[in-house]
mmCIF file of C-alpha atoms and ligand atoms in Angstrom:
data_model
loop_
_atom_site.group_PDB
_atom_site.id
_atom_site.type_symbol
_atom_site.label_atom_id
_atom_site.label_comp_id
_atom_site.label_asym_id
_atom_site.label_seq_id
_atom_site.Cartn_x
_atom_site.Cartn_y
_atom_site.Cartn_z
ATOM 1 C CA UNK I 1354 59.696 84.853 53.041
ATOM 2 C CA UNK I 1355 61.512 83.680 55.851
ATOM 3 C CA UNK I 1356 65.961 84.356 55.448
ATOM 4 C CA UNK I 1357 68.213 83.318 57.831
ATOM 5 C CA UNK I 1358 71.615 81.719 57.860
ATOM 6 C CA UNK I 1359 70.153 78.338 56.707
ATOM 7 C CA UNK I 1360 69.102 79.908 52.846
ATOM 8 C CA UNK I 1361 68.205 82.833 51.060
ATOM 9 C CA UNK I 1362 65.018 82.595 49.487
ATOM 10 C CA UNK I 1363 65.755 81.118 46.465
ATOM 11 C CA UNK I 1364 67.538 78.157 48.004
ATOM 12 C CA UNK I 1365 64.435 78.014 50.559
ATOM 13 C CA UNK I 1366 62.288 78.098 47.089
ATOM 14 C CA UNK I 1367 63.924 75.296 46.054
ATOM 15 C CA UNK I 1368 63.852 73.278 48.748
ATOM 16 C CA UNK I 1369 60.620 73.923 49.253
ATOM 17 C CA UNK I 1370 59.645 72.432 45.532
ATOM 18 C CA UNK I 1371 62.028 69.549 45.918
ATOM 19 C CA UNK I 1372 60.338 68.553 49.818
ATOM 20 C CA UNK I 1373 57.126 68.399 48.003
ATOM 21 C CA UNK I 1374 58.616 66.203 45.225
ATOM 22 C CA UNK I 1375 59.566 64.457 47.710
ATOM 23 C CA UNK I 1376 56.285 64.239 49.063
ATOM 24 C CA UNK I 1377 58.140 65.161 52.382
ATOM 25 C CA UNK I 1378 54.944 67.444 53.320
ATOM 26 C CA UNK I 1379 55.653 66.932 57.147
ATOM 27 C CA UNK I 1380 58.858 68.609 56.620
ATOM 28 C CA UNK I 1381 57.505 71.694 54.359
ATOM 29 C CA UNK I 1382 54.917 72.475 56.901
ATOM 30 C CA UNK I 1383 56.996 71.907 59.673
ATOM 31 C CA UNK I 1384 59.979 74.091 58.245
ATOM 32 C CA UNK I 1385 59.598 77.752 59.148
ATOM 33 C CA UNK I 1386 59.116 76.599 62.632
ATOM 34 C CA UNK I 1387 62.321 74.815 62.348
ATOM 35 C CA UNK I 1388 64.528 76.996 61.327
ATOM 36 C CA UNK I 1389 63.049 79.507 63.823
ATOM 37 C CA UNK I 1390 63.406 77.076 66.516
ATOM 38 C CA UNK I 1391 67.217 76.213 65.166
ATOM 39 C CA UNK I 1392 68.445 80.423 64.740
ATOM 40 C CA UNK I 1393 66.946 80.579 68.475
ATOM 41 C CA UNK I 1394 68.435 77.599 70.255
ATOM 42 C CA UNK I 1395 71.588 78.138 68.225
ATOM 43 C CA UNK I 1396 70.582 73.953 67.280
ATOM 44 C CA UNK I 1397 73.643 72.044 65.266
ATOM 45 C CA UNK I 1398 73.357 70.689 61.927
ATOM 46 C CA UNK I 1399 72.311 67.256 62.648
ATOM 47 C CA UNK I 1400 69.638 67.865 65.309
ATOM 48 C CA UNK I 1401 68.041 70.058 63.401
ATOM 49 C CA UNK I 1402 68.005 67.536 60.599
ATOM 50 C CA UNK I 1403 67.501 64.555 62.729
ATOM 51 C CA UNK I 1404 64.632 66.757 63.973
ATOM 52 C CA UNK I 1405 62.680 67.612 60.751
ATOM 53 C CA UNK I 1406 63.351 63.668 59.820
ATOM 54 C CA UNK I 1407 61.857 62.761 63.017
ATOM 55 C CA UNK I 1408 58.640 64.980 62.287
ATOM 56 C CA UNK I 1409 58.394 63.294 58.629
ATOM 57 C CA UNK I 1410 58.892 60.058 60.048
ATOM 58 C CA UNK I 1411 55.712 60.609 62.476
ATOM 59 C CA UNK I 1412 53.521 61.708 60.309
ATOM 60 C CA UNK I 1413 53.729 58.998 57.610
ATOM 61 C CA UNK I 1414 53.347 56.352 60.546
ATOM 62 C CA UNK I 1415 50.713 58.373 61.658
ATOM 63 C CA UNK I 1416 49.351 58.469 57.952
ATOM 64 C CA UNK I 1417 49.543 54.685 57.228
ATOM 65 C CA UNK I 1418 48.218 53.574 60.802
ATOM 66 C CA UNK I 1419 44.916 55.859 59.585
ATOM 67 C CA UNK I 1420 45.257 53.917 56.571
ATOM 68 C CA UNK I 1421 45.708 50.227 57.612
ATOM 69 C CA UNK I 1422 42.594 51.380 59.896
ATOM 70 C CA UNK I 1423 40.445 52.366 57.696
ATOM 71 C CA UNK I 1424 41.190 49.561 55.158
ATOM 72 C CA UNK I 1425 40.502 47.106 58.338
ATOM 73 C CA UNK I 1426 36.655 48.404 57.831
ATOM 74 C CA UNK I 1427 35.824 47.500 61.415
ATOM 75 C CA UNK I 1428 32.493 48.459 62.169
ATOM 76 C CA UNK I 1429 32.934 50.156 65.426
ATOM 77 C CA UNK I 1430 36.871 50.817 67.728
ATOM 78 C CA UNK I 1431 36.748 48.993 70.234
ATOM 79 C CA UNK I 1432 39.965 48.175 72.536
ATOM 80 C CA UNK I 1433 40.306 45.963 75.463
ATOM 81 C CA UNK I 1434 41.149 48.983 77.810
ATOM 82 C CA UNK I 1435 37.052 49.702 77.905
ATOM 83 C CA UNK I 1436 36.789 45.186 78.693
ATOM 84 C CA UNK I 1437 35.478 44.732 82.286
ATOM 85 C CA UNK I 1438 37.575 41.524 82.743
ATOM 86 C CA UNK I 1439 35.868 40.408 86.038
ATOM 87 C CA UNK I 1440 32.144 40.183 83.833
ATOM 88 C CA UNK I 1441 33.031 37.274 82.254
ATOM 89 C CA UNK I 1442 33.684 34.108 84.845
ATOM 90 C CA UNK I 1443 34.437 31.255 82.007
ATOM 91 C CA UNK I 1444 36.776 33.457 79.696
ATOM 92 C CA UNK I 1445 40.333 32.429 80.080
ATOM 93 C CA UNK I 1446 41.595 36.089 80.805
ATOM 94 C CA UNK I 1447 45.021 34.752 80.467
ATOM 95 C CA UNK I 1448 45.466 34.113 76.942
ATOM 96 C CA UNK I 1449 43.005 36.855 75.736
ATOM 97 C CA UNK I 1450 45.520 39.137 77.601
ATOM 98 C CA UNK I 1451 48.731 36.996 76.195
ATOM 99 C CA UNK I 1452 47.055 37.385 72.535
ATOM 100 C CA UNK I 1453 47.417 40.701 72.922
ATOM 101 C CA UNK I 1454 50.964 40.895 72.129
ATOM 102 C CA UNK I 1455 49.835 39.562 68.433
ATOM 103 C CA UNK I 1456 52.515 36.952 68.189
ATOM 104 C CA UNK I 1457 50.023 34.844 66.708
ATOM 105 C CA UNK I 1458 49.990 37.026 63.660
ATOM 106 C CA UNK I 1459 53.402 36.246 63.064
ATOM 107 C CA UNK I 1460 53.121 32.392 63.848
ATOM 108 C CA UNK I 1461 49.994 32.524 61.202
ATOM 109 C CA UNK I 1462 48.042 30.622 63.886
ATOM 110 C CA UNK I 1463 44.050 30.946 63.651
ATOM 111 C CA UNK I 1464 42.360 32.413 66.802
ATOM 112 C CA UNK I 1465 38.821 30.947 67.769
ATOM 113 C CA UNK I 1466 36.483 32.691 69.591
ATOM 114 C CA UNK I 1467 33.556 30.467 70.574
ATOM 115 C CA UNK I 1468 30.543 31.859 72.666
ATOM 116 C CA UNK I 1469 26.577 32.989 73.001
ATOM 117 C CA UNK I 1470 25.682 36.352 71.390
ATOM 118 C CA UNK I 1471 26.879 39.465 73.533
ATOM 119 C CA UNK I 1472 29.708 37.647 75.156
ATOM 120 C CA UNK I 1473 32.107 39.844 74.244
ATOM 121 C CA UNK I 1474 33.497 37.979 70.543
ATOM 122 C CA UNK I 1475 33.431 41.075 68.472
ATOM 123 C CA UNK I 1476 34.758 43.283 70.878
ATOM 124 C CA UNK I 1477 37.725 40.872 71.696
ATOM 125 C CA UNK I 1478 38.349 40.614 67.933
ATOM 126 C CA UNK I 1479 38.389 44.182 67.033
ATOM 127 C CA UNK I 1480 40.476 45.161 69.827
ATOM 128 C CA UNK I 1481 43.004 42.621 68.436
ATOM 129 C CA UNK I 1482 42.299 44.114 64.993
ATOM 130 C CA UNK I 1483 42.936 47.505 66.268
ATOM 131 C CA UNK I 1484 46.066 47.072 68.217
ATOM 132 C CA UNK I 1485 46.954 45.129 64.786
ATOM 133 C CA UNK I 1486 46.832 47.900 62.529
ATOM 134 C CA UNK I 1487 48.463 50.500 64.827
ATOM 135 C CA UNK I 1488 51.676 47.875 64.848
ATOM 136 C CA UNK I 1489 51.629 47.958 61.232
ATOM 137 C CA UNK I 1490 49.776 44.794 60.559
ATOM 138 C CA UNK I 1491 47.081 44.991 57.355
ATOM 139 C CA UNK I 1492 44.149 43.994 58.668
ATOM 140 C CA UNK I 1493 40.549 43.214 57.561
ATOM 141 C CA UNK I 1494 37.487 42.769 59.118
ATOM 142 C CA UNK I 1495 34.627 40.844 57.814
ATOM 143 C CA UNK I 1496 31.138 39.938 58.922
ATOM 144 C CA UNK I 1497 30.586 36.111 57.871
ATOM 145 C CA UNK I 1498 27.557 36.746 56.382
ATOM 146 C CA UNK I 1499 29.002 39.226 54.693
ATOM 147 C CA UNK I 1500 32.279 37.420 53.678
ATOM 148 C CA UNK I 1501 30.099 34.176 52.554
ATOM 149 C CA UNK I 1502 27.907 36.988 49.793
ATOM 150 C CA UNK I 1503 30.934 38.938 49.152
ATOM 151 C CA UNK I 1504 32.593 35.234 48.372
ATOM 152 C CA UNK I 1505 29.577 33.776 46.215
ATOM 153 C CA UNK I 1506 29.240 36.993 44.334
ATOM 154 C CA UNK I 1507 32.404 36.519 42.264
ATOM 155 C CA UNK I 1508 30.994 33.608 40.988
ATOM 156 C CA UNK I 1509 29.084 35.550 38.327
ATOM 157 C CA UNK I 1510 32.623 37.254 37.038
ATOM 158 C CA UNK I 1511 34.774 34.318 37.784
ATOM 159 C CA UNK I 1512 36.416 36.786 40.150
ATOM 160 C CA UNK I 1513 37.370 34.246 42.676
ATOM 161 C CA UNK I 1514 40.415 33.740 42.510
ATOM 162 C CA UNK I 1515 41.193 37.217 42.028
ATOM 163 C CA UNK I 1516 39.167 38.068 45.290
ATOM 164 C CA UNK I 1517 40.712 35.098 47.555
ATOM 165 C CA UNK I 1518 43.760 35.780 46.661
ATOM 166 C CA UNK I 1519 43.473 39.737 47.633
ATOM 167 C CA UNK I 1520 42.038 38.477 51.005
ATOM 168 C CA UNK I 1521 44.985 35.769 51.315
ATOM 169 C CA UNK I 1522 47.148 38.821 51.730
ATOM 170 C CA UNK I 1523 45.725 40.587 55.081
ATOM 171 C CA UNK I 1524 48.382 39.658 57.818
ATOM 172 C CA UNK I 1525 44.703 39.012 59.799
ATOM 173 C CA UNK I 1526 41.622 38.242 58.733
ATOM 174 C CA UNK I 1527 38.612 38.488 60.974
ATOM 175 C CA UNK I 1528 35.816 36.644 60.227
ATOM 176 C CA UNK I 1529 32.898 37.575 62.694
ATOM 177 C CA UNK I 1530 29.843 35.357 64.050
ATOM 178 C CA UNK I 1531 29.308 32.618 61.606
ATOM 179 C CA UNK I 1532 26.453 31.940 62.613
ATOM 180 C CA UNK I 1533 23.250 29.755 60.684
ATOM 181 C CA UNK I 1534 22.520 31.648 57.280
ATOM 182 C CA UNK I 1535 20.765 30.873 54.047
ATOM 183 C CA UNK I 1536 23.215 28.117 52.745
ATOM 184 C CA UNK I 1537 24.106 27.834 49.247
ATOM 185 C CA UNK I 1538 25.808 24.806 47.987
ATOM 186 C CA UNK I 1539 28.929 26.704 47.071
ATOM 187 C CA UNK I 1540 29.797 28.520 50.763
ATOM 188 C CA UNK I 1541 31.707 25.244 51.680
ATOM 189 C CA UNK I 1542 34.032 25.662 49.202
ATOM 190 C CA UNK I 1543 34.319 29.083 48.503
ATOM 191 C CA UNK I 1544 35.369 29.247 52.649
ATOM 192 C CA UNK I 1545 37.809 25.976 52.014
ATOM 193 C CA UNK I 1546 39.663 27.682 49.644
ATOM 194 C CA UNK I 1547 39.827 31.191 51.548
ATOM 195 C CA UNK I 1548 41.375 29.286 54.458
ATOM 196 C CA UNK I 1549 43.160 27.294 52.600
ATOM 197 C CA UNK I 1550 44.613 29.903 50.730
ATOM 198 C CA UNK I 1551 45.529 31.379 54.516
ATOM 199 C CA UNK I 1552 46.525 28.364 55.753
ATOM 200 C CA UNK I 1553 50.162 28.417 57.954
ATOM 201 C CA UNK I 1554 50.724 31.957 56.368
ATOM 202 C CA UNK I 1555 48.358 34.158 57.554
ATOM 203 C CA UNK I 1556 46.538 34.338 60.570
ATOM 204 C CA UNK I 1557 42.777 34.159 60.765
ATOM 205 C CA UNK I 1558 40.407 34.730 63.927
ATOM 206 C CA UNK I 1559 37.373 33.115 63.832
ATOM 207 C CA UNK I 1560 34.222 33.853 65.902
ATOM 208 C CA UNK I 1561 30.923 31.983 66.459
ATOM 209 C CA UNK I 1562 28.150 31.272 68.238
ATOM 210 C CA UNK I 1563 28.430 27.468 67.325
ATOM 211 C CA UNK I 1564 30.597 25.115 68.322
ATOM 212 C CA UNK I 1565 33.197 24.030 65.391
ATOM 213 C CA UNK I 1566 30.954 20.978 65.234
ATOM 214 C CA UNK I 1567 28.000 22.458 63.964
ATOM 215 C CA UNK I 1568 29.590 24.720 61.219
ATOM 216 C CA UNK I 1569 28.715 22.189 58.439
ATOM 217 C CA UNK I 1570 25.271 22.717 59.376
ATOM 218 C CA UNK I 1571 26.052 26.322 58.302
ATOM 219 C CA UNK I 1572 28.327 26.124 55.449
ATOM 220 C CA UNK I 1573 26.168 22.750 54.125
ATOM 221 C CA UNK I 1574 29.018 20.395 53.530
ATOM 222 C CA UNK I 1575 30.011 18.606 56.384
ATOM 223 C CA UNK I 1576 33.070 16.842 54.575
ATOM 224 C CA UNK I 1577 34.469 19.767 53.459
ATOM 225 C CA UNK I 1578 33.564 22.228 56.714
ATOM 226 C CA UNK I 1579 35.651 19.249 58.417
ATOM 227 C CA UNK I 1580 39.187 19.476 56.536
ATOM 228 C CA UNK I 1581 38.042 23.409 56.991
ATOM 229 C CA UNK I 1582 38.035 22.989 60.375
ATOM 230 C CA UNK I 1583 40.844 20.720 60.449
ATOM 231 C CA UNK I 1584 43.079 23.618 59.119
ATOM 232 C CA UNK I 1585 41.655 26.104 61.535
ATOM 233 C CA UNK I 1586 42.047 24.104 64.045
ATOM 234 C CA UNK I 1587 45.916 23.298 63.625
ATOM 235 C CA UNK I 1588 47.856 25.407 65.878
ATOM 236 C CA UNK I 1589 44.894 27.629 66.986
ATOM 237 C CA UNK I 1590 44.415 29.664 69.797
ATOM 238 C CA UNK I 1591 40.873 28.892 71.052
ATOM 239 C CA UNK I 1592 38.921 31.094 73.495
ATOM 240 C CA UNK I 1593 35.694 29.484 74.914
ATOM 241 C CA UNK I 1594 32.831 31.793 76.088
ATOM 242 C CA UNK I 1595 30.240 29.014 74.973
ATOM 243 C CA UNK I 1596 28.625 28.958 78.695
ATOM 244 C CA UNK I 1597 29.241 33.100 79.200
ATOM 245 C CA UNK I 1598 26.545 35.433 80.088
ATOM 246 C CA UNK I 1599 25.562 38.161 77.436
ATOM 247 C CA UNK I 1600 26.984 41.514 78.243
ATOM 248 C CA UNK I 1601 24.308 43.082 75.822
ATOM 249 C CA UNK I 1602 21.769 41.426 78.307
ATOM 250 C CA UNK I 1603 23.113 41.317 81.933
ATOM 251 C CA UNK I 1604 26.446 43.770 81.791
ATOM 252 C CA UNK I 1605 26.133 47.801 83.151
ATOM 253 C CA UNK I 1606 23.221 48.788 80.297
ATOM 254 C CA UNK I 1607 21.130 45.668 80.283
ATOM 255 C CA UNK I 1608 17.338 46.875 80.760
ATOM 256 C CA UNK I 1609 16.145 45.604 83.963
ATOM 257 C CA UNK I 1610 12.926 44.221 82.637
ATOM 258 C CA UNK I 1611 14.839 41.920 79.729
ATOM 259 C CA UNK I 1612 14.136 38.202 80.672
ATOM 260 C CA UNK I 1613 17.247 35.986 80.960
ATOM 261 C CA UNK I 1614 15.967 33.677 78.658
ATOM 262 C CA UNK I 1615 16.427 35.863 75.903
ATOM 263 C CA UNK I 1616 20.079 34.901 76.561
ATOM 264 C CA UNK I 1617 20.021 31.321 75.084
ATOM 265 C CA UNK I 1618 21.409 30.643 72.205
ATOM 266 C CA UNK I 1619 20.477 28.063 69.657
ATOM 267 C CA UNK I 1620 23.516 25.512 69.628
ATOM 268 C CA UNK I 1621 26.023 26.771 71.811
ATOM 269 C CA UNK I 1622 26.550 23.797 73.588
HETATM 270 P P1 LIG A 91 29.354 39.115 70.706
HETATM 271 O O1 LIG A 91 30.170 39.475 69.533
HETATM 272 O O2 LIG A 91 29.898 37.969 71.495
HETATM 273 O O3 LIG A 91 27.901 38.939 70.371
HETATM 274 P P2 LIG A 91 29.940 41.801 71.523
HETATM 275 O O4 LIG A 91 31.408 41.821 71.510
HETATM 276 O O5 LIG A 91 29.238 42.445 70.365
HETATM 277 O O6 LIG A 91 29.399 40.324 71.727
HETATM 278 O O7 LIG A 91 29.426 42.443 72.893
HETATM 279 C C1 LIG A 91 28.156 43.057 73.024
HETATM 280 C C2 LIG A 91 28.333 44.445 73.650
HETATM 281 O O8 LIG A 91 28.811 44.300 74.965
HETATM 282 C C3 LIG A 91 29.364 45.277 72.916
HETATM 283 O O9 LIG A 91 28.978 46.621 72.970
HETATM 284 C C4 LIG A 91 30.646 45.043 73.714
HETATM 285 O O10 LIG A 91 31.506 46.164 73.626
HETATM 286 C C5 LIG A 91 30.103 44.868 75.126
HETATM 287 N N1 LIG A 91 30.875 43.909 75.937
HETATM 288 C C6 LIG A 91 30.850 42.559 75.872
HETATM 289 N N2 LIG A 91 31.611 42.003 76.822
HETATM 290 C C7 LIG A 91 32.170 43.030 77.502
HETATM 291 C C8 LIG A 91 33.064 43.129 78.618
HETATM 292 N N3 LIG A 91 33.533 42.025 79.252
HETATM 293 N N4 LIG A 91 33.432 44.362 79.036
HETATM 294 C C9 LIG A 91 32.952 45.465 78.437
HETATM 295 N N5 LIG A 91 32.082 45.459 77.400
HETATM 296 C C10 LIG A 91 31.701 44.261 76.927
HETATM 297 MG MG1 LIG A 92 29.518 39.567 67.556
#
């Protein structure tokens, strides 16, 4: 048991028991070292508290950055330092780079990301996802197809309301690549009333490989997908890749014999 002038055992016992009440655990593990470091650099009182605080205070962002992260359920990290910038000629480098310092999250404005398959949608969105969460932002990442089952499924156990209103909370909400699924009569409102629920509160990024026009194909009630699109429209930030080339297909790891054609993409216009 460690003495020095800072406590005899006892006192160290009991400050021991009351940092772990505390749930101050950065501190326990952290103290031995401390009060070696304080004896030896002859440290005053309040460094060597503001010190240990410090230490604490670390560690639990450290703690709830792992857990905003892992709540986010992104399916891979991805972060815009690994984005070749120059691949992309159409994409308005500008804003994706401006959207980077996430004031859109606090403005609750919707984010659009509109372009063919490997164009870079997902990887933009998670990167804004990621730098999210590490600035303390709750964050959630969905696939659409996912999102729409996920959404029809608490239909059965009139969970609905229950579930929109848990995703209505997420300071962002990705929803990635709607794209042309299996429609059911009931994805046009069960989206409405997810976005609506979001709607000038919460931000929500959006990406596709359709053009906004051609969502009510998708979601199967044009009417409806319109005021939907309506609201995600108002105020949003919209980043076009519709013409781009496929990174997947042409970028650094693109097998030479893949034909170009392979590229096209049904309705991105
Ligand atoms: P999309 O979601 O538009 O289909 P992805 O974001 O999944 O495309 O991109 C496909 C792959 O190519 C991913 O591994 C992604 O990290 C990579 N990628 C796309 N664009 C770029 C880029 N400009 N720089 C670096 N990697 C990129
Ligand atoms: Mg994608």
């Amino acid at each position: 048991m460690t003495t020095s002038r800072t406590g005899t055992p006892s006192v160290l016992d009991e400050l021991r028991r009351n940092l772990e009440r505390l749930k101050l655990r950065a501190i326990a593990a952290h103290l031995d070292e401390a009060l070696e470091q304080a004896t030896k650099l002859e440290q005053g009182y309040i460094a060597f508290l503001a010190g240990l605080i410090e230490v604490e205070v670390l560690a639990k962002a450290e703690a709830s950055t792992k857990r905003r992260m892992s709540l986010a359920k992104f399916p891979a990290i991805k972060t815009l330092d690994t984005f070749d910038w120059t691949f992309q000629k159409g994409l308005n480098v500008q804003l994706v780079k401006d959207l980077m310092n996430l004031q859109f999250i606090d403005q609750a404005r919707p984010v659009l990301l509109l372009g063919r398959p490997g164009t870079g949608k997902t990887h933009i969105s998670i990167s804004y996802g990621v730098l999210a969460a590490q600035r303390g932002y709750t964050v959630r990442f969905y696939k659409a197809s996912v999102l729409l089952a996920d959404l029809y499924a608490t239909l059965a156990d009139s969970s609905t309301d229950r579930f929109i209103a848990r995703l209505a909370r997420f300071d962002l909400l990705i929803i990635d690549d709607l794209r042309h699924v299996p429609v059911r009569p009931e994805y046009a409102t069960l989206l409405f009333d997810l976005v609506e629920a979001r709607h000038l509160k919460k931000s929500t990024l959006v990406s596709s490989n359709l053009s906004v026009k051609a969502w009510g194909d998708i979601l199967g009630n044009p009417a409806l997908t319109a005021s939907l699109v309506d609201r995600l429209m108002e105020r949003a930030h919209v980043i076009n890749v519709r013409r781009g080339r496929s990174y997947r297909a042409q970028g650094p790891d693109a097998s030479e014999e893949r034909p170009p054609e392979l590229d096209a993409e049904e309705g991105a216009d």
